[in-house]
PDB file of C-alpha atoms in Angstrom:
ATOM      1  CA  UNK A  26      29.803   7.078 223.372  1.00 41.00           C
ATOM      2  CA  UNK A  27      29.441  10.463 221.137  1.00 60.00           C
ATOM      3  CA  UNK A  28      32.148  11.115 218.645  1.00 84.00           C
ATOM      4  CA  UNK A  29      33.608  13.849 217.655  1.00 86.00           C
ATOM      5  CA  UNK A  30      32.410  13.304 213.862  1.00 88.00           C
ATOM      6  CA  UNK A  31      29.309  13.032 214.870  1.00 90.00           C
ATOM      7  CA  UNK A  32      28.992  16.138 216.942  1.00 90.00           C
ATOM      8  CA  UNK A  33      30.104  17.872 214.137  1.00 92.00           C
ATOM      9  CA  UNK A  34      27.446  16.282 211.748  1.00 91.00           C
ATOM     10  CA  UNK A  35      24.745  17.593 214.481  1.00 91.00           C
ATOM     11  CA  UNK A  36      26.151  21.262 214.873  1.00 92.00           C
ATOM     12  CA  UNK A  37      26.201  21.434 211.003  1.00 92.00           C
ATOM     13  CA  UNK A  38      22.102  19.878 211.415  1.00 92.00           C
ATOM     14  CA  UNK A  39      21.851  23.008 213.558  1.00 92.00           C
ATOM     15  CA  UNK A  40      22.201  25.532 210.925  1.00 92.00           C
ATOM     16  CA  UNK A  41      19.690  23.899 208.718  1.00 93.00           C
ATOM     17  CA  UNK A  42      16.834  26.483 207.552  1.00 93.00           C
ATOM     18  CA  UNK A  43      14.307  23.837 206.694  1.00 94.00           C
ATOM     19  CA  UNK A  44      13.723  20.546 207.380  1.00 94.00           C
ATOM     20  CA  UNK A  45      14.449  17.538 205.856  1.00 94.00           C
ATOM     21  CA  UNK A  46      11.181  15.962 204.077  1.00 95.00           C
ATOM     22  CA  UNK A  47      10.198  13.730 206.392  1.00 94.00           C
ATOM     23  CA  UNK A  48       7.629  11.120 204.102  1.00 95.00           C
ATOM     24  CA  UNK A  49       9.171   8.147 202.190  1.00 95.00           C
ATOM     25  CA  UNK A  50       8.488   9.291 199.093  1.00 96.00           C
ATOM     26  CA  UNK A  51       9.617  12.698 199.395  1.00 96.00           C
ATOM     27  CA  UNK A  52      12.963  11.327 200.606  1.00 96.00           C
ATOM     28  CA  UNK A  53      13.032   9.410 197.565  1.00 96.00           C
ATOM     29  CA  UNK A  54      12.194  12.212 195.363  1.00 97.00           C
ATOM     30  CA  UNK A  55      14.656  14.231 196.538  1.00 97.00           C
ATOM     31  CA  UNK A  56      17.510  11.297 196.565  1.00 97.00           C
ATOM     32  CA  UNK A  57      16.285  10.529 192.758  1.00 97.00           C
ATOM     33  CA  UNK A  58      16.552  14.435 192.188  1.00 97.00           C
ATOM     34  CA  UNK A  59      20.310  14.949 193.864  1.00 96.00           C
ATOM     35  CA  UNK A  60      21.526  11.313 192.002  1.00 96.00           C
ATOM     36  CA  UNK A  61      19.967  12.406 188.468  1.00 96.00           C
ATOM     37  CA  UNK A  62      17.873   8.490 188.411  1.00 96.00           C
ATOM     38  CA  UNK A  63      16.370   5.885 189.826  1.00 96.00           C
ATOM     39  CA  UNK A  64      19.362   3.589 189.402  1.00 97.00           C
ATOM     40  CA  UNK A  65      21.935   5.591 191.425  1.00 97.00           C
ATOM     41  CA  UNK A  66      19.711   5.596 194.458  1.00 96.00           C
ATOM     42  CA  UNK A  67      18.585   1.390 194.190  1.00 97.00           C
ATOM     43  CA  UNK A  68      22.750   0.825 194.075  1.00 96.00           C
ATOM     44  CA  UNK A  69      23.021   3.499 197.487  1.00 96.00           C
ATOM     45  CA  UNK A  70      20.391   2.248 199.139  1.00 96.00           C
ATOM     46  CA  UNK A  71      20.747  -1.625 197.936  1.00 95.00           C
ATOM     47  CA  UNK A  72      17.112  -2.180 196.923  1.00 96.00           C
ATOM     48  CA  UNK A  73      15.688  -2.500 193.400  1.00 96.00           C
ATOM     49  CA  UNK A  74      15.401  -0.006 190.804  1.00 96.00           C
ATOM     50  CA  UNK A  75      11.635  -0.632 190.689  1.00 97.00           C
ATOM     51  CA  UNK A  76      11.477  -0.093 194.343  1.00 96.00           C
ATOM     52  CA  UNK A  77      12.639   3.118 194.255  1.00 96.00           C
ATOM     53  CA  UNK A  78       9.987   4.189 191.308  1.00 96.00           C
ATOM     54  CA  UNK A  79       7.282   2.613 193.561  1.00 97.00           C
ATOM     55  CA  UNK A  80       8.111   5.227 196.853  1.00 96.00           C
ATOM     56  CA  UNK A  81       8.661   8.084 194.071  1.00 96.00           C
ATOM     57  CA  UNK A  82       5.051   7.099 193.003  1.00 96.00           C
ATOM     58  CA  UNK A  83       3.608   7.076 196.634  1.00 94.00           C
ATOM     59  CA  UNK A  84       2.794   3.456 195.585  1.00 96.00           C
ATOM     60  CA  UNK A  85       5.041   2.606 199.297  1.00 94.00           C
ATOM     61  CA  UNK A  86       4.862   4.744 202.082  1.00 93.00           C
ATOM     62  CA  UNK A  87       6.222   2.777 204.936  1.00 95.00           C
ATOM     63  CA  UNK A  88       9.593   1.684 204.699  1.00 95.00           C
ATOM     64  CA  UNK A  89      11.418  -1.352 206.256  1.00 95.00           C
ATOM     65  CA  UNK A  90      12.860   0.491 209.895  1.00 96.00           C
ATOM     66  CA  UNK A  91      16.249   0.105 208.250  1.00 96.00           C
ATOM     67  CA  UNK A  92      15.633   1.161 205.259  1.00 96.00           C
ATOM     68  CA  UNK A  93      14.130   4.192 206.743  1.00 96.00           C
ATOM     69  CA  UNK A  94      17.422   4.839 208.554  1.00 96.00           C
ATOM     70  CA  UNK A  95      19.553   5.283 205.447  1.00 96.00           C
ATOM     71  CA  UNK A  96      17.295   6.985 203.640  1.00 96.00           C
ATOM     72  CA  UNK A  97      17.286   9.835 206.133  1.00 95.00           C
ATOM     73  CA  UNK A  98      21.020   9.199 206.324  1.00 94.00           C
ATOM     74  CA  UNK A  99      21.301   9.604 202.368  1.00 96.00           C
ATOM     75  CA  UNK A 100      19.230  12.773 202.416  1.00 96.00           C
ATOM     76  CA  UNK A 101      20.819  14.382 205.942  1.00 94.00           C
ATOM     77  CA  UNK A 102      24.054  13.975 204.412  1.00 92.00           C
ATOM     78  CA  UNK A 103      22.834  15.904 201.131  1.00 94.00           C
ATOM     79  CA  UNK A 104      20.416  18.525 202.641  1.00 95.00           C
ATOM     80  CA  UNK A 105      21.710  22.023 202.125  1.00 95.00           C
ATOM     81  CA  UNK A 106      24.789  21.569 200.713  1.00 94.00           C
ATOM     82  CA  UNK A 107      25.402  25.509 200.606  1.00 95.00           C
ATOM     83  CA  UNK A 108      23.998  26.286 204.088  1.00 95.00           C
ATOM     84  CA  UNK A 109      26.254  23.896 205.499  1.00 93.00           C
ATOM     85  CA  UNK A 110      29.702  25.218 203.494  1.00 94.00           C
ATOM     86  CA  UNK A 111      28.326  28.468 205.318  1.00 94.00           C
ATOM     87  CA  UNK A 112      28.099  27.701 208.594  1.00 94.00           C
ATOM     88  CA  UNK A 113      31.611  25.715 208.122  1.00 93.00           C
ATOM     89  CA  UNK A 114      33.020  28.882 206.766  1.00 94.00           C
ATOM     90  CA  UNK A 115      31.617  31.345 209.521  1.00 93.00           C
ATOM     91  CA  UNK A 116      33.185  29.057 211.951  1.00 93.00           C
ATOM     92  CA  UNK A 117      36.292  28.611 210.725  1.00 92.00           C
ATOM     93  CA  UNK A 118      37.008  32.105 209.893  1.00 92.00           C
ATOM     94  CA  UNK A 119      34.967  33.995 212.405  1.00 91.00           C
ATOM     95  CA  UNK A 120      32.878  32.610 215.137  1.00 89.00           C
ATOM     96  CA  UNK A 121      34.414  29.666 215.771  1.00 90.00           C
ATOM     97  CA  UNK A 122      32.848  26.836 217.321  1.00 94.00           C
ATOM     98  CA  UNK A 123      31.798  25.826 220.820  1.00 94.00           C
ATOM     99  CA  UNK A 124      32.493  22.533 222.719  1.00 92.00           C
ATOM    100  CA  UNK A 125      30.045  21.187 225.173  1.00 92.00           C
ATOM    101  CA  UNK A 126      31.809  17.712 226.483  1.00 88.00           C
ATOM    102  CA  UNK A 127      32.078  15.601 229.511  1.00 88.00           C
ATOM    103  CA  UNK A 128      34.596  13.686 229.531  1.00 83.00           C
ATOM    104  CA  UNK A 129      38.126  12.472 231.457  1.00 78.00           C
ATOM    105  CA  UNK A 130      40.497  15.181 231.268  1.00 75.00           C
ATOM    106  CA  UNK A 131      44.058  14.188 232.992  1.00 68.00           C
ATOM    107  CA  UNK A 132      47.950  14.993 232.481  1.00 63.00           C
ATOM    108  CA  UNK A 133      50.819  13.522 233.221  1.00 58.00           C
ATOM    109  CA  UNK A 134      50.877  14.223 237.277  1.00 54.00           C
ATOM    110  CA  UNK A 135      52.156  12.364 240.731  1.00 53.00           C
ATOM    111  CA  UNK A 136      48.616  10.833 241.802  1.00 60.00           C
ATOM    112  CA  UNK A 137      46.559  12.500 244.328  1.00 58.00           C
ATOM    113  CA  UNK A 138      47.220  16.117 243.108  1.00 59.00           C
ATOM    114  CA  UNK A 139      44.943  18.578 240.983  1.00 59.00           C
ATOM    115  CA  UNK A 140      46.543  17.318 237.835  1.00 60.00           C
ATOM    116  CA  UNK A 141      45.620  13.411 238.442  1.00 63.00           C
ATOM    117  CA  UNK A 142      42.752  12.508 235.688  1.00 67.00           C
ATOM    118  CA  UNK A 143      39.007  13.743 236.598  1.00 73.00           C
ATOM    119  CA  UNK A 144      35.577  13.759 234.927  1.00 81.00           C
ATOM    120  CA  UNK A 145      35.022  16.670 234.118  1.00 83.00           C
ATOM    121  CA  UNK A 146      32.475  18.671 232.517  1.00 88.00           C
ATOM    122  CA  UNK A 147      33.231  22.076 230.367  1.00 89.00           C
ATOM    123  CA  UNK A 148      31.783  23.935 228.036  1.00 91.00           C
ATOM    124  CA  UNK A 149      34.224  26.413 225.671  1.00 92.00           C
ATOM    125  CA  UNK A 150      34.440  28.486 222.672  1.00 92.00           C
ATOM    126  CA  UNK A 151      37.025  27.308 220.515  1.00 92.00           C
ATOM    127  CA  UNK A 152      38.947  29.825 218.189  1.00 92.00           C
ATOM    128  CA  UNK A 153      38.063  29.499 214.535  1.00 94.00           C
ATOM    129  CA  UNK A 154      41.679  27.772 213.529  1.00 94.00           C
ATOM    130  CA  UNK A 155      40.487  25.048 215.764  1.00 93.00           C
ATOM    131  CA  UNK A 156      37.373  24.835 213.975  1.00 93.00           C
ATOM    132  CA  UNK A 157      38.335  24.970 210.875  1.00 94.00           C
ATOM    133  CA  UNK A 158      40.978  22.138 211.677  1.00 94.00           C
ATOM    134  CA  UNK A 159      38.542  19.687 212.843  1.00 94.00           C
ATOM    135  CA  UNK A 160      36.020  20.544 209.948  1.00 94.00           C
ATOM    136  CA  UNK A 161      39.403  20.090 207.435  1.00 94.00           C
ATOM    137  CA  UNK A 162      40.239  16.624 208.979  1.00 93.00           C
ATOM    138  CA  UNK A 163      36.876  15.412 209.130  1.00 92.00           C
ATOM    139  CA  UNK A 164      36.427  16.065 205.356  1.00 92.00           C
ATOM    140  CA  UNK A 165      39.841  14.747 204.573  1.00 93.00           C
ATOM    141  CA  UNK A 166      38.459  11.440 206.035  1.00 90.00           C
ATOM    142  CA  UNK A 167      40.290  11.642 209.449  1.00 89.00           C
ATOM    143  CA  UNK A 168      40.432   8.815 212.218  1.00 90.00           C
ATOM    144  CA  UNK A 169      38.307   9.736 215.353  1.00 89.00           C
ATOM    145  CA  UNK A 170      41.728  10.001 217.307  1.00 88.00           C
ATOM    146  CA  UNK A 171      42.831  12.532 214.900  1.00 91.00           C
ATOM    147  CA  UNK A 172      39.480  14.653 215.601  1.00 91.00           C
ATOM    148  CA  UNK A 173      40.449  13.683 219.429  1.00 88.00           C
ATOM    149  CA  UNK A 174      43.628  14.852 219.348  1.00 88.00           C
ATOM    150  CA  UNK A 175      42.592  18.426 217.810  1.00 91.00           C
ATOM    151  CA  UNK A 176      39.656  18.967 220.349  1.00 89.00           C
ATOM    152  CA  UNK A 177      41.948  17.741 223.058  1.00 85.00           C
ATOM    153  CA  UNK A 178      44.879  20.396 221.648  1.00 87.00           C
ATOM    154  CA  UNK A 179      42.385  22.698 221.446  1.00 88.00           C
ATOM    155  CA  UNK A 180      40.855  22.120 224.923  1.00 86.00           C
ATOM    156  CA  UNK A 181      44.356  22.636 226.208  1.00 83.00           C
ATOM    157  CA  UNK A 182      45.178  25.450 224.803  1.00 84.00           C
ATOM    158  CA  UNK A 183      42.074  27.588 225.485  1.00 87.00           C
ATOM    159  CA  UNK A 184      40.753  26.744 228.867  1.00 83.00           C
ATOM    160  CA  UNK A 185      43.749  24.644 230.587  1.00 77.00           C
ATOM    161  CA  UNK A 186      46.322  27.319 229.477  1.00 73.00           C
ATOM    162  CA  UNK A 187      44.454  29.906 229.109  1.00 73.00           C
ATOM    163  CA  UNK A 188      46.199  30.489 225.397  1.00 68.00           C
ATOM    164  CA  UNK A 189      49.613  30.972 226.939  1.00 66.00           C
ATOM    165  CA  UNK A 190      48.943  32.604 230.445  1.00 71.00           C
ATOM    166  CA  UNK A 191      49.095  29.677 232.629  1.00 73.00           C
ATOM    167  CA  UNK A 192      50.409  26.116 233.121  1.00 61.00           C
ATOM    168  CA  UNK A 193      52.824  26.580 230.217  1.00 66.00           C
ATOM    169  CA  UNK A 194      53.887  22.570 228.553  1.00 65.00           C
ATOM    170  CA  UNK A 195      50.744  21.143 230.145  1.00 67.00           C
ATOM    171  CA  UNK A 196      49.946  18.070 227.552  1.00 71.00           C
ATOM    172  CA  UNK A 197      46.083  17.546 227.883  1.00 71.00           C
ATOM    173  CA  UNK A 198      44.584  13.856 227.811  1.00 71.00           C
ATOM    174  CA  UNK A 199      41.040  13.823 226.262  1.00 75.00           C
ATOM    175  CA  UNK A 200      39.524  10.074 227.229  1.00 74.00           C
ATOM    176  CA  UNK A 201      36.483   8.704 228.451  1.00 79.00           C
ATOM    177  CA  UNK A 202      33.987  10.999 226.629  1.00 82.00           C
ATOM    178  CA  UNK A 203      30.519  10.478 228.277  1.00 85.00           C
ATOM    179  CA  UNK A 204      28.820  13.552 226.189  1.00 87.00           C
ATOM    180  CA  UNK A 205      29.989  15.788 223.706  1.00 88.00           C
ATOM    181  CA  UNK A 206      28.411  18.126 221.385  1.00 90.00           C
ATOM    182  CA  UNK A 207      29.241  21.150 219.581  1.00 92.00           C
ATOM    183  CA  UNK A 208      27.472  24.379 218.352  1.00 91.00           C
ATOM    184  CA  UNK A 209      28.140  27.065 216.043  1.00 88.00           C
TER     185      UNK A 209
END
């Protein structure tokens, strides 16, 4: 199941301008280079402080699988720190974002009629407030149903009432996510 964190952490991948390094040791250089030391990145990675100095030395250049997968966590999560406060900004003041999910959408309906709970499968440009109130939650350390909630609010708003034209007090269920993913 995709979260909406998640989907988030990709679109923000998205703007990248360069790639992550993608050897060992030139993750490690760049985690010892964003930590200022050796020692930071042993305790964040939970491996030895000589380790470390052996894949910044090119001594190691295959890492354990899992060790592998937090170091290109570590260094995702760091990667263009400015590019991605960019690309949050534009979309939360301009552009907006866009929300590719499918997922169940229902509402509270007699069964059997067009408002009983369906898979369904949209794809819709959120205003930037919405953006920027997902982006806000997910750095304040929000739940997943918070994020939900907002994309569901959100989902409502813009394609299910049509921002006020249409269905007015409509209260939009977002459950059974099969896919989601956003761009900016």
């Amino acid at each position: 199941m995709d979260t909406v964190g998640d989907g988030l952490d990709a679109a923000l991948r998205k703007a990248f301008t360069r790639p992550i390094p993608k050897s060992a040791g030139a993750q490690m250089r760049y985690l010892v280079r964003q930590l200022k030391g050796t020692r930071p990145v042993a305790e964040l990675l939970g491996i030895t402080q000589r380790t470390v100095e052996r894949y910044v030395r090119d001594q190691i250049k295959k890492p354990r699988p899992d060790l592998a997968r937090r170091m290109e966590r570590e260094v995702t999560a760091r990667w263009q720190p400015q590019i991605r406060a960019r690309a949050k900004q534009t979309a939360a003041t301009t552009d907006g974002i866009v929300i590719d999910t499918r997922a169940r959408f229902g509402y509270t309906a007699a069964p059997g009629t067009t408002d009983d709970a369906r898979l369904r499968h949209l794809t819709v440009a959120l205003p930037p407030q919405y953006a920027a109130r997902l982006f806000e939650v997910k750095e304040a350390g929000g739940t997943e149903q918070q994020l939900r909630n907002i994309a569901a609010e959100a989902l409502g708003e813009v394609y299910f009432r049509d921002s006020g034209r249409r269905a007015h007090g409509l209260e939009v269920e977002f459950t059974d996510v099969e896919h989601l993913e956003f761009d900016l």
